[in-house]
Tab-separated table of C-alpha atoms and ligand atoms in Angstrom:
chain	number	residue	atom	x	y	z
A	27	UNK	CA	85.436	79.218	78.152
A	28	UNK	CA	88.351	80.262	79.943
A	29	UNK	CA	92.304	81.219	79.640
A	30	UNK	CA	94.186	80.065	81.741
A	31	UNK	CA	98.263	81.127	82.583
A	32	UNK	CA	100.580	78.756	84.974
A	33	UNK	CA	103.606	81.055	85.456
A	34	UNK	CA	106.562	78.586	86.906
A	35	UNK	CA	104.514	75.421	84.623
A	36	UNK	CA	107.867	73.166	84.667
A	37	UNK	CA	108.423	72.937	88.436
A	38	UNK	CA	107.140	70.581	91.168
A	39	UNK	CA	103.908	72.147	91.567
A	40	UNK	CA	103.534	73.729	87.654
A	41	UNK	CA	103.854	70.087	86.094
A	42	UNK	CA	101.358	68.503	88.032
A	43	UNK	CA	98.861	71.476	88.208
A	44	UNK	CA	98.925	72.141	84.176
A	45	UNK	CA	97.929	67.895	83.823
A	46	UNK	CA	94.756	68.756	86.054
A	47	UNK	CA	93.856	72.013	84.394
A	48	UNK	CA	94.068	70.164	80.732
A	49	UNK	CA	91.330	67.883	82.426
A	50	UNK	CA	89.429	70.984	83.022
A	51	UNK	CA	86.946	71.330	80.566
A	52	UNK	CA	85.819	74.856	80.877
A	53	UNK	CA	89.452	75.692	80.354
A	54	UNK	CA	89.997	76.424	76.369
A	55	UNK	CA	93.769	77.794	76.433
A	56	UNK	CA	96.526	76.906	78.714
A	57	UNK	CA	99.460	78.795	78.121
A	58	UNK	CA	102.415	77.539	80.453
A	59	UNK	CA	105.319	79.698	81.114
A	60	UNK	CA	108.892	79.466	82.703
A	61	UNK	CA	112.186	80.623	82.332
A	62	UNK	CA	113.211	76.201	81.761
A	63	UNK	CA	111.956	73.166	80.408
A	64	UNK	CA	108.737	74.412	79.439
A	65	UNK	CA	108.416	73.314	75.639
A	66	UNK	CA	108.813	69.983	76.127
A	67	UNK	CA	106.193	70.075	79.456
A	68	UNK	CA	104.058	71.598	77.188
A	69	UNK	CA	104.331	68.992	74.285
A	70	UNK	CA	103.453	66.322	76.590
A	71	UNK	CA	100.472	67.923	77.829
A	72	UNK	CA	99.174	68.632	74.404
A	73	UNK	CA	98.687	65.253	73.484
A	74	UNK	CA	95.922	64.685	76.308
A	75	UNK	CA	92.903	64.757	74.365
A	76	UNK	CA	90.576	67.107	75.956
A	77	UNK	CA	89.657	70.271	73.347
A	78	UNK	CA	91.704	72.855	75.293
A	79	UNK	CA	95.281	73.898	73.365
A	80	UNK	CA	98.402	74.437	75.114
A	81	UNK	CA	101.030	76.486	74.433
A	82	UNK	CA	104.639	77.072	75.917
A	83	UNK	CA	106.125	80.480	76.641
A	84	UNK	CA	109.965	79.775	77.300
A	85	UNK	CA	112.016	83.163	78.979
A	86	UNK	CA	111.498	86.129	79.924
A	87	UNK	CA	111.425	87.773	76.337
A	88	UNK	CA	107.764	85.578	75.911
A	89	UNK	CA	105.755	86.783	79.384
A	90	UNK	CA	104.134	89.379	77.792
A	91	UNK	CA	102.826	87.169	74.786
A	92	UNK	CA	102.144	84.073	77.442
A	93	UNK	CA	100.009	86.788	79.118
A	94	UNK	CA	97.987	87.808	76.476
A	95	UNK	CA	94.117	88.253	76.760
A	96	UNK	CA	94.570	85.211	79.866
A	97	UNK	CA	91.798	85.491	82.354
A	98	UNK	CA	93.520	83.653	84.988
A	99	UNK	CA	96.817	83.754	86.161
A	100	UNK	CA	98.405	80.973	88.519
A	101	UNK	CA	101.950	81.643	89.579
A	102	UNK	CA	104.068	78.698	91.510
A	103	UNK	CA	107.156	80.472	90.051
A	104	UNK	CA	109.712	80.382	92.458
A	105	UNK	CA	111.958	78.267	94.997
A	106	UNK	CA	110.793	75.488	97.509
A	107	UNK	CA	111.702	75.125	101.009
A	108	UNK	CA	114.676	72.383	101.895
A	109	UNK	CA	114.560	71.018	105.207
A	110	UNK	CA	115.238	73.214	108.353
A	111	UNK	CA	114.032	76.283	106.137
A	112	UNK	CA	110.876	78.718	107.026
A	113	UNK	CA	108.634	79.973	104.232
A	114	UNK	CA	110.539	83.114	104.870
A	115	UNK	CA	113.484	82.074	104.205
A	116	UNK	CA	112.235	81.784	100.586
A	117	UNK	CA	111.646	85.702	100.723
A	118	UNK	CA	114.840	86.890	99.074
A	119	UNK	CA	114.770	84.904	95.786
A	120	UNK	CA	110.664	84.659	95.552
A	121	UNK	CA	109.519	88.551	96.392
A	122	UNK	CA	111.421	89.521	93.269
A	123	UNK	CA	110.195	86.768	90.754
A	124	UNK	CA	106.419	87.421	91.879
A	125	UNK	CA	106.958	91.363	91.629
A	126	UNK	CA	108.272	90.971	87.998
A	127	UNK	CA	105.600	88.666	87.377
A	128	UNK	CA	102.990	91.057	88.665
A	129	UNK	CA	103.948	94.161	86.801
A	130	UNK	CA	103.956	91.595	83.727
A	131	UNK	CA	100.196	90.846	84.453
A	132	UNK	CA	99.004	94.917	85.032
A	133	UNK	CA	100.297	95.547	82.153
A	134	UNK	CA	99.228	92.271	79.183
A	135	UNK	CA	96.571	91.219	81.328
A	136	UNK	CA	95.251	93.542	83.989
A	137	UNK	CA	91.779	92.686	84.594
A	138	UNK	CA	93.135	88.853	85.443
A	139	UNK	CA	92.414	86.990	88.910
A	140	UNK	CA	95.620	86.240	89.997
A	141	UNK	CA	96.542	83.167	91.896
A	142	UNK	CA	99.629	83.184	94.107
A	143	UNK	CA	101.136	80.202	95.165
A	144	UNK	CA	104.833	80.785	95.452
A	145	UNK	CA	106.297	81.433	99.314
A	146	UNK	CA	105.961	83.091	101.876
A	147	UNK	CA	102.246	83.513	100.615
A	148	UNK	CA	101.978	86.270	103.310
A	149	UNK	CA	104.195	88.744	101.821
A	150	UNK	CA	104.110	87.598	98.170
A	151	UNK	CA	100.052	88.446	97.597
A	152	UNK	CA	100.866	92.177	99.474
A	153	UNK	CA	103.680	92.472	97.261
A	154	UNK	CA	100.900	91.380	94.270
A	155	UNK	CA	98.653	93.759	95.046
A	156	UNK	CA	101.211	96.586	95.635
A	157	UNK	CA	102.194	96.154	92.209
A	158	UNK	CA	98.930	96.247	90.660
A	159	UNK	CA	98.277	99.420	92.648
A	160	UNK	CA	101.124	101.233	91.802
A	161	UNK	CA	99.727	100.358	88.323
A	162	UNK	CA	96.726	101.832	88.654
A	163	UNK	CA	95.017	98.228	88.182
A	164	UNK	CA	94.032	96.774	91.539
A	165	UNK	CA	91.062	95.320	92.528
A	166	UNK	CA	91.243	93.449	96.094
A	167	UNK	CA	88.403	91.019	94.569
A	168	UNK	CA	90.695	89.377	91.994
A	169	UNK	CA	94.039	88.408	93.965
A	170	UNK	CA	94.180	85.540	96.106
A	171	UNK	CA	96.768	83.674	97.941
A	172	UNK	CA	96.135	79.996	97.201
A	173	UNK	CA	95.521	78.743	101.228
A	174	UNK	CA	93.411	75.511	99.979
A	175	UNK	CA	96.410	72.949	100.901
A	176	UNK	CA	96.051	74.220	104.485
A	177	UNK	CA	92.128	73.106	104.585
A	178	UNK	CA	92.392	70.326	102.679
A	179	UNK	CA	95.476	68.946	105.294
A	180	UNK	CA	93.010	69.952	107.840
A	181	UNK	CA	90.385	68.062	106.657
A	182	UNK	CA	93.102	64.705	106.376
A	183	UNK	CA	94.414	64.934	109.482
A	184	UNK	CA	91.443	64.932	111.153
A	185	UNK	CA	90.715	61.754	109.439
A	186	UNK	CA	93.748	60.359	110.093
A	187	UNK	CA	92.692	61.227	114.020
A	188	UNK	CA	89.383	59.957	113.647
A	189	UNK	CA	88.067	57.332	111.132
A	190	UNK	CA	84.734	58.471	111.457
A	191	UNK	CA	85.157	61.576	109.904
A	192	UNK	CA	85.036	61.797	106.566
A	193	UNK	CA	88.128	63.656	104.682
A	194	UNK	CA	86.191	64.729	101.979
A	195	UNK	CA	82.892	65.922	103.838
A	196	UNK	CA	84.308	67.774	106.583
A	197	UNK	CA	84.875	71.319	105.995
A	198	UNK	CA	87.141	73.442	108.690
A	199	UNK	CA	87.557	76.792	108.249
A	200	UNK	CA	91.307	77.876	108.507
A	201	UNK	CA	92.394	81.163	109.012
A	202	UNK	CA	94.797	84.114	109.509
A	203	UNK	CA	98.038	83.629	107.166
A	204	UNK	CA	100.132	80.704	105.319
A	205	UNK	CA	102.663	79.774	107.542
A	206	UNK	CA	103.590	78.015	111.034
A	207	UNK	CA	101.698	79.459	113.411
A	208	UNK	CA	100.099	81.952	111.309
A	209	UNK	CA	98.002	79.220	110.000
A	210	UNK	CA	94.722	78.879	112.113
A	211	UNK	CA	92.363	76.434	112.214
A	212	UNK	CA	89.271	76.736	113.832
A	213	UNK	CA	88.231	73.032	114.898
A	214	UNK	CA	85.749	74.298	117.090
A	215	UNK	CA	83.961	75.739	113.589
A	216	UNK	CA	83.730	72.624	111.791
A	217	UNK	CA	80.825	70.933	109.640
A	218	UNK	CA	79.852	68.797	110.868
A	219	UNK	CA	81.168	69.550	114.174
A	220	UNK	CA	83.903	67.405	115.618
A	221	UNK	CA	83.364	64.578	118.357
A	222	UNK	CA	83.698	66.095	122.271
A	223	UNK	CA	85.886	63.706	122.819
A	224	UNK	CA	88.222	64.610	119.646
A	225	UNK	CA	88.147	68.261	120.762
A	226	UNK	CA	89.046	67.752	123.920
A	227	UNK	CA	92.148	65.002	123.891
A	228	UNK	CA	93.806	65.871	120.726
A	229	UNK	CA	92.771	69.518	120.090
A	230	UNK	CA	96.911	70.990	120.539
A	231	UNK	CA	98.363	68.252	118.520
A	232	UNK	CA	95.914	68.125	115.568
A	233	UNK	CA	96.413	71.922	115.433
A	234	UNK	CA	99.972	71.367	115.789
A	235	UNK	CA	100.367	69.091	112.585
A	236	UNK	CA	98.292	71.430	110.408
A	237	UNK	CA	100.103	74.817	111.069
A	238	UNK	CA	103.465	72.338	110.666
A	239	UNK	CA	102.105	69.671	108.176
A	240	UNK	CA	104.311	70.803	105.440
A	241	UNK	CA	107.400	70.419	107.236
A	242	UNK	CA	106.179	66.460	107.123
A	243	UNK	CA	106.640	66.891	103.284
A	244	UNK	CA	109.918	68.949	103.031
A	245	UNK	CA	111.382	66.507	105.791
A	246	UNK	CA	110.245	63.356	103.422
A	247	UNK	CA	111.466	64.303	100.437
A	248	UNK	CA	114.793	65.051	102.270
A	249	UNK	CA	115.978	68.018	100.037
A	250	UNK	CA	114.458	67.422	96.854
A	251	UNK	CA	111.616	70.155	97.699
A	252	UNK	CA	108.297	70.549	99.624
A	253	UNK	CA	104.828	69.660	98.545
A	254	UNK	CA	103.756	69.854	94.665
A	255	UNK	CA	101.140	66.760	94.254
A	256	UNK	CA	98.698	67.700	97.253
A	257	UNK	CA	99.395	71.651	95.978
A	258	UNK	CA	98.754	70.793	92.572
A	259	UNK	CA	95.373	69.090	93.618
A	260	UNK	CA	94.497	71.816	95.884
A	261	UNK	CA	95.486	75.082	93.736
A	262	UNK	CA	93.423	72.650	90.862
A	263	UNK	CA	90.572	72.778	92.984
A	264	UNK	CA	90.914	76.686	93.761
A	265	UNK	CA	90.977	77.310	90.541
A	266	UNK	CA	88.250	75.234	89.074
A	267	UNK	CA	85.986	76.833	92.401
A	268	UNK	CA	87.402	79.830	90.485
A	269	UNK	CA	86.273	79.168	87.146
A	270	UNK	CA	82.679	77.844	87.909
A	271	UNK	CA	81.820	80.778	89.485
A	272	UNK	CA	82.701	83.392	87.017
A	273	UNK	CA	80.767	81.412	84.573
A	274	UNK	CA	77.685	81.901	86.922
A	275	UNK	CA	78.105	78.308	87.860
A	276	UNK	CA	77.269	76.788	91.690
A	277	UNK	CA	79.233	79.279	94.121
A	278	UNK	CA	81.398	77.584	96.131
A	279	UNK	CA	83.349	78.661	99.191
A	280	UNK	CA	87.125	78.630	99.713
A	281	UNK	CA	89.688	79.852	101.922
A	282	UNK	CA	91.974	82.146	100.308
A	283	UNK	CA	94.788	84.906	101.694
A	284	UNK	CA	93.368	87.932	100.496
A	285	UNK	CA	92.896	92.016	100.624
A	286	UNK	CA	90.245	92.398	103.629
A	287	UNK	CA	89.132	95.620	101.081
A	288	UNK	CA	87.425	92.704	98.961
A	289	UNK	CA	84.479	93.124	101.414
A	290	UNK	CA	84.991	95.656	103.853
A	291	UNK	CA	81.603	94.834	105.230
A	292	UNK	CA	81.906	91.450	106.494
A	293	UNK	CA	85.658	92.225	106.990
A	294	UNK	CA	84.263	93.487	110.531
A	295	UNK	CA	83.718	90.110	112.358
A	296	UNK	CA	87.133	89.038	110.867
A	297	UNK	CA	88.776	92.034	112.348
A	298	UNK	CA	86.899	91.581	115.623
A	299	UNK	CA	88.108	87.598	115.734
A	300	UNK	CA	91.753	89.198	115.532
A	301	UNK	CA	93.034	90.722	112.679
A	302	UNK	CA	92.614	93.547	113.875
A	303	UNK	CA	93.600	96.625	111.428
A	304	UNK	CA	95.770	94.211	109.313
A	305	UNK	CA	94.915	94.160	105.691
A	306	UNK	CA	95.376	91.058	104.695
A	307	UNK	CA	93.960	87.579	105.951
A	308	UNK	CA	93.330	84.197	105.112
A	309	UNK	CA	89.825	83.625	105.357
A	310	UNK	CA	86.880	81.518	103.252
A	311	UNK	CA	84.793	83.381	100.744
A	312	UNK	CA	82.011	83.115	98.730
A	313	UNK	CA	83.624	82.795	95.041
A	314	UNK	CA	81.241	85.015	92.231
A	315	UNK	CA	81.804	86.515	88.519
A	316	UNK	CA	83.924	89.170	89.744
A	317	UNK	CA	86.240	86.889	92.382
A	318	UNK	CA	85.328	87.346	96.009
A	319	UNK	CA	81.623	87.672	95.935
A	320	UNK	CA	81.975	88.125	99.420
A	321	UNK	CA	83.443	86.855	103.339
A	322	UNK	CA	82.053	84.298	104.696
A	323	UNK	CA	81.672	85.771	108.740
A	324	UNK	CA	83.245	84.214	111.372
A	325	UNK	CA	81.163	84.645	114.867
A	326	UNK	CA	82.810	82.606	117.553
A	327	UNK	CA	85.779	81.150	118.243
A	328	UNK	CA	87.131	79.261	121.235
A	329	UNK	CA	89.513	80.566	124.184
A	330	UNK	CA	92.359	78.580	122.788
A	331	UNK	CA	91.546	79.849	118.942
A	332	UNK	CA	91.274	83.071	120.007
A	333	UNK	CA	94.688	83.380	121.259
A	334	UNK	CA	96.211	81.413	118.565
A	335	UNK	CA	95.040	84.303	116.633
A	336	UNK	CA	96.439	87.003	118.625
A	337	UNK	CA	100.312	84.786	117.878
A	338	UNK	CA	98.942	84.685	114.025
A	339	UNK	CA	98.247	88.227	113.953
A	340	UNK	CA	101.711	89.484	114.886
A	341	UNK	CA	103.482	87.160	112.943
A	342	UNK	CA	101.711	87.938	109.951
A	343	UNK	CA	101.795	91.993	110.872
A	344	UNK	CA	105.794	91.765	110.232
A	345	UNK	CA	104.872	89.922	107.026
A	346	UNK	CA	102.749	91.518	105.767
A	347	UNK	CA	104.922	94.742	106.131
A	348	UNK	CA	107.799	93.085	104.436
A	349	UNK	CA	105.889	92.815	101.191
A	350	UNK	CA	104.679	96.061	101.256
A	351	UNK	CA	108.436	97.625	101.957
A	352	UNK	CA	109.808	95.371	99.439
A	353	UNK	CA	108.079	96.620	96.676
A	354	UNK	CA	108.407	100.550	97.399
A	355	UNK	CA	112.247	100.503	98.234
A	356	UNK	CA	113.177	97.931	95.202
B	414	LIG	P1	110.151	74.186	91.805
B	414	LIG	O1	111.524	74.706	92.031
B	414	LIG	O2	110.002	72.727	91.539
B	414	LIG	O3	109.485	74.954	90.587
B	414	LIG	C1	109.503	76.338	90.483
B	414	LIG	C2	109.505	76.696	89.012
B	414	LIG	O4	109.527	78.123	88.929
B	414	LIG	C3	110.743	76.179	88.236
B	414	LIG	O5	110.339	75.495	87.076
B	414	LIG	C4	111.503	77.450	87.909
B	414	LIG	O6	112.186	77.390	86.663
B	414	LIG	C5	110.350	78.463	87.843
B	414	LIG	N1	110.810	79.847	87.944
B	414	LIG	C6	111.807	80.367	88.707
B	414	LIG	N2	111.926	81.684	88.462
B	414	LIG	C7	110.979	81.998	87.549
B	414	LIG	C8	110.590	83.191	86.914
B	414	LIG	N3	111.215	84.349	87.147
B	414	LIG	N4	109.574	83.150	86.037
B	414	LIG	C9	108.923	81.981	85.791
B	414	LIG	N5	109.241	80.813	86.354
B	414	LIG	C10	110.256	80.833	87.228
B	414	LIG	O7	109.256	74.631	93.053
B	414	LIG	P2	107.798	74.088	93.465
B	414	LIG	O8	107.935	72.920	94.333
B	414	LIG	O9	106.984	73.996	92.235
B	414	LIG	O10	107.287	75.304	94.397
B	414	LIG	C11	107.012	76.564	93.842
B	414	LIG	C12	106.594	77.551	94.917
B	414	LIG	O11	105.352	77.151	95.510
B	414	LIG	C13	107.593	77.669	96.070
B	414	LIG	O12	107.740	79.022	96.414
B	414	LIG	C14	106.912	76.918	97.200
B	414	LIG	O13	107.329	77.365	98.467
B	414	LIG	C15	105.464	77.259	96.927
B	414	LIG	N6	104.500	76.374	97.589
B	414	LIG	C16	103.323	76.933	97.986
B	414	LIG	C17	102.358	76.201	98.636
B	414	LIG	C18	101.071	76.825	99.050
B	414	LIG	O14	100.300	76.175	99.774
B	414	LIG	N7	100.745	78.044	98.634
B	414	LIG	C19	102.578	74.762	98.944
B	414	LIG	C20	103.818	74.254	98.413
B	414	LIG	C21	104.743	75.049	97.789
């Protein structure tokens, strides 16, 4: 049985994501944390009747207690984008919530896999890690940047192109980081692979709608936030991926933004696709007991993937760096 944190459990995404982890039966303790509204999310929640106990952990003063012997730690704390904003944007407020969170985890609950969710995903898992290894407590295997929403868009939209596919059989691999054009998908890697046809008249605009398929969702809700029901399914699914395969359940692979370190080995043919000497990417991996079992090689790519990961690999160069600075000068 498992313990399981939600750091940021009253927001958009927390609310929805602690209901589907109280459904999760190998979970035994949910302990849901935020600096508002958290005692009376966490009431609510109790009364489900599945065997697992929740608990509320209101303010700063409680992170250390909600932190406690937890085995895995899932952090949407943090802003949301409003319309016209990047996930960058969200940098200034977000990079110093998830470095205070972090250097609460090394030091309650170091040996915890560690979930990020809050934006921009591509500096807030460097600044993670650089945290934990300032610590002394870092192990690339255990921190991932929650990247499912990206496949499981992916695997929508193509639906929504074609209505022979099926959404929840497909399986695209999407790589490189978590933003715009950072995010890429590799449609001519899918499995099953896609129709000739598909590939060849809509390939730049179904592309197009996953690396921008948030902005759908920010733009919809008109103010009042970006997506929290489709994250709270995916980082639900991540994490229950997560959970059956430190129990030594069925392995499963997901995408995740992650240390390359994790596997250094099969690192090489993600390098050699284009990230190049960058240390982070977004990539699928083969979940195990201790996190990333290992990478799940990529081998080919096509012309037009190939240079969408040269743009990717830029972009996410400057990110990257960001999180690293921010944590050494602050
Ligand atoms: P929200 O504003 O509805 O909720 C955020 C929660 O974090 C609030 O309850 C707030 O009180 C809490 N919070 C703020 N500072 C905190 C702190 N220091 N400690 C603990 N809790 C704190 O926002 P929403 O919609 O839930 O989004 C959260 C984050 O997730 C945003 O950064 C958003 O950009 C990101 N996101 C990530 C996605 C992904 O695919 N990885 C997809 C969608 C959103």
């Amino acid at each position: 049985m498992v313990k399981v944190a939600v750091l940021g459990a009253a927001g958009g995404i927390g609310q929805p994501l602690s209901l589907l982890l109280k459904l999760n039966q190998n979970i035994e303790t949910l302990h849901l944390y935020d600096i508002v509204n958290v005692p009376g999310v966490a009431a609510d929640l109790s009364h489900i009747n599945t065997n697992s106990t929740v608990r509320s952990f209101l303010g700063q003063q409680n992170l250390r207690t909600a932190l406690d012997g937890i085995d895995i730690v899932i952090i949407p704390a943090g802003v949301p984008r409003k319309p016209g904003m990047t996930r960058d944007d969200l940098f200034k407020i977000n990079a110093g919530i998830v470095r205070d969170l972090a250097a609460g985890i090394a030091d309650a609950c170091p040996r915890a896999f560690v979930l990020v969710i809050s934006n921009p995903v591509n500096s807030t898992v460097p600044i993670v890690c650089e945290v934990l290894k300032q610590k002394g407590v870092f192990d690339p295997r255990r921190v991932f940047g929650v990247t499912t929403l990206d496949v499981v868009r992916a695997s929508r939209f193509l639906r929504d192109a074609d209505p022979s596919i099926s959404a929840a059989e497909i399986s695209v691999p999407v790589v490189g980081g978590h933003s715009g054009n950072t995010i890429v998908p590799l449609l001519s890697q899918t499995t099953p692979p896609l129709p000739a046809s598909l590939l060849e008249s809509r390939l730049s605009e179904i592309t197009h709608r996953i690396q921008f398929g948030g902005d759908e969702v920010v733009q919809a809700k008109d103010g009042a936030g970006s997506a929290t029901l489709s994250m709270a399914y995916a980082a639900s699914r991540f994490a229950t991926s997560l959970i059956d395969a430190i129990k030594g359940g069925p392995s499963t692979i997901e995408p995740t933004f992650i240390h390359l370190d994790a596997d250094p080995q099969n690192a090489q043919s993600i390098r050699a696709l284009g990230a190049g000497d960058l240390a982070y990417f977004a990539v699928p991996v083969q979940l195990g007991p201790n996190g990333v079992e290992s990478i799940v090689p990529i081998s080919t790519v096509s012309e037009a993937e190939a240079e969408a990961l040269v743009v990717a690999s830029e972009a996410l160069a400057k990110n990257i760096e960001a999180g690293i600075k921010f944590v050494h000068i602050s």
